[in-house]
Coordinates of C-alpha atoms in Angstrom, one line a residue:
M1 CA 28.6 3.9 16.4
V2 CA 28.8 3.2 12.6
A3 CA 27.4 -0.1 11.7
K4 CA 30.1 -2.6 10.5
H5 CA 28.1 -5.6 9.8
L6 CA 24.5 -6.4 8.4
Q7 CA 23.4 -7.7 11.7
D8 CA 24.6 -4.7 13.7
C9 CA 21.9 -3.1 15.6
T10 CA 20.9 0.3 17.2
T11 CA 19.5 0.4 20.8
L12 CA 16.0 1.7 21.0
S13 CA 15.0 3.9 23.8
N14 CA 13.5 0.9 25.7
G15 CA 16.7 -1.2 25.2
V16 CA 15.4 -3.4 22.4
Q17 CA 18.0 -4.1 19.6
M18 CA 16.9 -3.1 16.2
P19 CA 19.1 -4.1 13.0
W20 CA 20.3 -1.0 11.2
M21 CA 19.3 -2.6 7.9
G22 CA 16.3 -4.5 6.8
L23 CA 14.2 -5.6 3.9
G24 CA 11.1 -3.5 2.8
V25 CA 8.3 -5.4 1.2
Y26 CA 6.1 -2.5 0.0
Q27 CA 4.3 -3.2 -3.3
S28 CA 5.5 -6.9 -3.3
K29 CA 3.0 -9.4 -3.9
G30 CA 2.6 -13.4 -3.7
E31 CA 5.4 -15.7 -4.1
E32 CA 7.9 -12.9 -4.9
V33 CA 7.4 -11.7 -1.1
V34 CA 8.1 -15.3 -0.1
D35 CA 11.1 -15.6 -2.0
A36 CA 12.5 -12.1 -1.3
V37 CA 12.2 -12.6 2.6
K38 CA 13.8 -16.1 2.3
W39 CA 16.6 -14.7 0.1
A40 CA 17.0 -11.7 2.7
L41 CA 17.4 -14.1 5.7
D42 CA 19.6 -16.3 3.6
A43 CA 21.8 -13.2 2.9
G44 CA 22.0 -12.4 6.7
Y45 CA 19.2 -9.8 7.0
R46 CA 17.6 -10.0 10.3
S47 CA 14.9 -7.3 9.8
I48 CA 11.8 -7.5 7.6
D49 CA 9.4 -4.5 7.4
T50 CA 5.7 -5.0 6.2
A51 CA 2.4 -3.3 6.8
A52 CA -1.3 -4.4 6.9
I53 CA -1.9 -2.1 3.9
Y54 CA 0.8 -3.8 1.8
R55 CA -1.6 -7.0 1.9
N56 CA 1.4 -9.3 2.0
E57 CA 1.6 -10.1 5.8
E58 CA 0.5 -13.7 5.1
E59 CA 3.3 -14.1 2.6
V60 CA 5.9 -12.8 5.0
G61 CA 4.7 -15.0 7.6
R62 CA 5.0 -18.0 5.5
A63 CA 8.5 -17.0 4.6
L64 CA 9.4 -16.7 8.2
K65 CA 8.1 -20.1 9.0
E66 CA 9.9 -21.9 6.1
S67 CA 13.2 -20.1 6.9
S68 CA 15.6 -21.9 9.1
V69 CA 16.4 -18.6 11.0
P70 CA 14.9 -18.9 14.5
R71 CA 11.9 -16.3 15.1
E72 CA 13.7 -14.9 18.1
E73 CA 16.5 -13.7 15.8
I74 CA 14.3 -11.9 13.4
F75 CA 12.9 -8.3 13.9
V76 CA 9.5 -8.1 12.3
T77 CA 7.7 -4.8 11.9
T78 CA 4.2 -4.1 10.7
K79 CA 1.9 -1.2 10.9
V80 CA -1.7 -0.2 11.5
W81 CA -3.5 1.3 8.6
N82 CA -5.5 4.6 8.7
S83 CA -8.9 3.0 8.2
D84 CA -8.3 0.9 11.3
Q85 CA -7.1 3.8 13.6
G86 CA -8.7 4.4 17.0
F87 CA -8.3 2.5 20.2
E88 CA -10.5 -0.7 19.7
A89 CA -10.0 -0.8 16.0
T90 CA -6.2 -0.8 16.4
L91 CA -6.3 -3.6 18.9
E92 CA -8.5 -5.5 16.4
A93 CA -6.2 -4.7 13.4
F94 CA -3.3 -5.8 15.6
D95 CA -4.9 -9.3 16.1
D96 CA -5.6 -9.5 12.4
S97 CA -2.0 -8.7 11.6
L98 CA -0.8 -11.3 14.0
K99 CA -3.0 -14.0 12.5
R100 CA -1.8 -13.1 9.0
L101 CA 1.8 -13.4 10.1
E102 CA 1.2 -16.3 12.2
L103 CA 3.1 -14.8 15.0
E104 CA 2.6 -14.4 18.7
Y105 CA 4.3 -11.0 19.0
V106 CA 6.0 -8.5 16.6
D107 CA 9.1 -6.6 17.3
L108 CA 7.8 -3.3 16.1
Y109 CA 4.3 -1.8 15.7
L110 CA 4.0 1.4 14.0
V111 CA 1.1 4.1 13.3
H112 CA 1.2 4.1 9.5
W113 CA 0.2 7.9 9.1
P114 CA -0.9 10.7 11.4
E115 CA -4.7 10.4 10.9
A116 CA -6.0 13.7 12.2
G117 CA -8.3 13.2 15.3
K118 CA -7.3 9.4 15.5
Y119 CA -3.7 9.0 16.1
K120 CA -3.7 9.7 19.8
E121 CA -6.4 7.2 20.5
T122 CA -4.4 4.7 18.2
W123 CA -1.2 5.4 20.3
K124 CA -3.0 4.3 23.5
A125 CA -3.8 1.1 21.9
L126 CA -0.1 0.8 21.0
E127 CA 0.9 1.4 24.6
K128 CA -1.4 -1.4 25.6
L129 CA 0.0 -3.9 23.1
Y130 CA 3.5 -2.8 24.5
K131 CA 2.6 -3.2 28.1
D132 CA 1.0 -6.5 27.3
G133 CA 4.3 -7.7 25.6
R134 CA 2.6 -8.1 22.3
A135 CA 4.9 -5.7 20.7
R136 CA 8.4 -5.3 21.8
A137 CA 8.7 -1.7 20.6
I138 CA 6.1 0.9 19.2
G139 CA 6.6 3.8 17.1
V140 CA 5.1 5.9 14.3
C141 CA 5.6 6.5 10.5
N142 CA 5.4 9.8 8.6
F143 CA 5.2 12.1 11.7
N144 CA 6.4 15.5 11.4
I145 CA 7.8 17.5 14.4
H146 CA 4.5 19.1 15.2
H147 CA 2.8 15.6 15.1
L148 CA 5.4 14.2 17.4
E149 CA 5.0 17.0 19.9
D150 CA 1.3 16.5 19.8
L151 CA 1.5 12.9 20.4
M152 CA 4.3 13.1 23.1
A153 CA 2.3 15.7 25.0
D154 CA -0.2 13.0 26.2
A155 CA 1.7 9.9 25.6
E156 CA 2.6 7.6 28.5
I157 CA 5.2 5.8 26.6
M158 CA 7.2 7.9 24.1
P159 CA 7.6 6.6 20.5
M160 CA 10.8 4.6 19.9
V161 CA 10.9 4.9 16.1
N162 CA 9.7 7.4 13.3
Q163 CA 9.8 5.7 9.9
V164 CA 9.7 8.5 7.3
E165 CA 10.6 9.2 3.6
Y166 CA 14.3 9.8 3.7
H167 CA 16.8 10.1 1.0
P168 CA 19.3 12.7 -0.5
C169 CA 16.6 14.8 -1.9
L170 CA 14.7 14.8 1.3
T171 CA 17.2 15.0 4.1
Q172 CA 14.7 16.0 6.9
V173 CA 17.5 17.6 8.8
E174 CA 15.3 19.3 11.6
L175 CA 13.2 16.1 12.0
L176 CA 16.3 14.0 12.3
A177 CA 17.6 16.4 14.8
F178 CA 14.4 16.3 16.8
C179 CA 14.2 12.5 16.8
K180 CA 17.8 12.3 18.0
E181 CA 17.2 14.8 20.8
N182 CA 14.1 12.8 21.9
G183 CA 15.4 9.3 21.8
I184 CA 13.4 8.4 18.7
Q185 CA 15.2 6.3 16.2
M186 CA 14.6 7.5 12.6
E187 CA 14.0 5.0 9.9
A188 CA 14.1 5.5 6.1
W189 CA 11.5 4.4 3.7
S190 CA 12.1 4.7 0.0
P191 CA 15.9 5.4 0.9
L192 CA 16.7 5.0 -2.9
M193 CA 14.2 7.4 -4.1
R194 CA 12.7 4.9 -6.3
G195 CA 15.8 4.9 -8.6
Q196 CA 15.6 8.6 -9.5
L197 CA 19.2 9.2 -8.4
L198 CA 21.1 6.6 -10.2
E199 CA 22.8 9.1 -12.6
N200 CA 23.3 12.0 -10.2
P201 CA 26.8 13.0 -10.8
V202 CA 27.9 13.7 -7.1
L203 CA 26.6 10.2 -6.2
V204 CA 28.2 8.5 -9.3
E205 CA 31.6 10.1 -8.6
I206 CA 31.6 8.8 -4.8
A207 CA 30.4 5.4 -6.1
E208 CA 33.2 5.2 -8.6
K209 CA 35.7 6.1 -5.9
Y210 CA 34.7 3.1 -3.7
G211 CA 34.0 0.7 -6.5
K212 CA 30.4 0.7 -5.3
T213 CA 27.0 1.3 -6.9
V214 CA 24.9 4.5 -6.4
P215 CA 22.4 2.6 -4.2
Q216 CA 25.1 1.4 -2.0
V217 CA 26.4 4.9 -1.4
M218 CA 22.9 6.1 -0.6
L219 CA 22.3 3.4 2.0
R220 CA 25.8 3.9 3.4
W221 CA 24.8 7.5 3.8
D222 CA 21.6 6.6 5.6
L223 CA 23.7 4.4 8.1
Q224 CA 26.4 7.2 8.8
N225 CA 23.6 9.7 9.5
G226 CA 22.3 7.2 12.2
V227 CA 19.2 6.4 10.2
V228 CA 17.9 2.8 10.0
T229 CA 17.1 1.8 6.4
I230 CA 14.9 -0.7 4.8
P231 CA 15.5 -0.9 0.9
K232 CA 12.8 -2.9 -1.1
S233 CA 13.7 -5.3 -3.7
V234 CA 12.4 -8.8 -4.9
K235 CA 15.6 -9.6 -6.9
Q236 CA 17.9 -11.9 -5.2
S237 CA 21.0 -10.1 -6.5
R238 CA 19.9 -6.7 -5.5
I239 CA 18.9 -7.9 -2.1
I240 CA 22.4 -9.1 -1.7
D241 CA 24.0 -6.0 -3.3
N242 CA 22.1 -3.6 -1.0
A243 CA 23.5 -5.4 2.1
N244 CA 27.1 -4.9 0.7
V245 CA 27.7 -1.5 2.4
F246 CA 29.6 -2.4 5.4
D247 CA 33.2 -2.5 3.8
F248 CA 33.7 1.1 3.1
E249 CA 33.0 4.3 5.0
L250 CA 32.1 7.8 3.4
T251 CA 34.3 10.7 4.7
A252 CA 32.5 13.5 6.6
E253 CA 32.9 15.7 3.4
E254 CA 31.2 13.0 1.2
V255 CA 28.2 12.8 3.7
E256 CA 28.0 16.6 3.7
A257 CA 28.0 16.7 -0.1
I258 CA 25.3 14.1 -0.5
G259 CA 23.2 16.0 2.1
T260 CA 23.5 19.2 -0.2
L261 CA 21.4 17.4 -2.8
N262 CA 18.4 18.2 -0.7
E263 CA 15.4 19.7 -2.6
N264 CA 12.7 18.7 0.0
K265 CA 11.4 16.5 -2.8
R266 CA 9.2 13.8 -1.9
V267 CA 8.2 10.5 -4.0
G268 CA 5.4 9.8 -1.6
P269 CA 2.6 11.7 0.0
D270 CA 3.2 14.7 2.3
P271 CA 2.4 13.8 6.0
D272 CA 0.7 17.2 6.2
N273 CA -1.3 16.8 3.3
F274 CA -2.5 13.2 2.4
D275 CA -5.8 11.6 1.7
F276 CA -6.3 7.8 1.7
T277 CA -10.1 7.9 1.8
G278 CA -11.6 4.6 0.7
V279 CA -8.2 2.7 1.0
T280 CA -8.6 -0.1 3.2
V281 CA -6.8 -3.3 4.2
K282 CA -9.2 -6.0 3.1
R283 CA -8.2 -8.0 0.1

């Protein structure tokens, strides 16, 4: 199904409804986070994506509390950071996140990176949180196929979401196919490639055809590929513009043409070669 409305949802493997589009708050701080979340909710967004390492869970929680939108209508995602991985440490980190968010549960809890030697124990903690009803859905971030296969070999509950870097220069075709085959919803972080494709001629031509911006075309491409997308912005006008992608549809040829821009180029770390030694959640 192609999303027709900002509040349209995909159904995760456990039946939970997750909005196709949400607001990301990576690298957003202080009052700008509070404002961004409120603006997004006012504009009709119903999904907010944060993480312990973003150090803005308190601000997200405050915005949720101050919003007139009921909590049960908002899909809240947060993530356990690498330095907190392991069974007991993850359970403790989850409690800390809930306190900062001032929530009784989250809708989606994710393992932020495939920390070698730890992510399986971390996953056991997520399974417990899921069984206890404290996380309505659980999943991972930045897992390649071999990470997923390794995790799934011993998992009691399969991951419901895999949030990864995804944009026209990193189309992750094999990973997307694997996720679809295994009932894992793929989700895009950095879907706009941090503005690096704004003048790409292929995207500019398609945008001009529909009277849209290049970012709107890129976000529409995500949705038509069956990928949940969470563009980040702290500007009210851009938050509104990013959501204005439900009144046009790319042709199959245009979706394919955008896919040919792939260069396997990342703007973030490689999941097979990352090092966040010394990076901790504490403010």
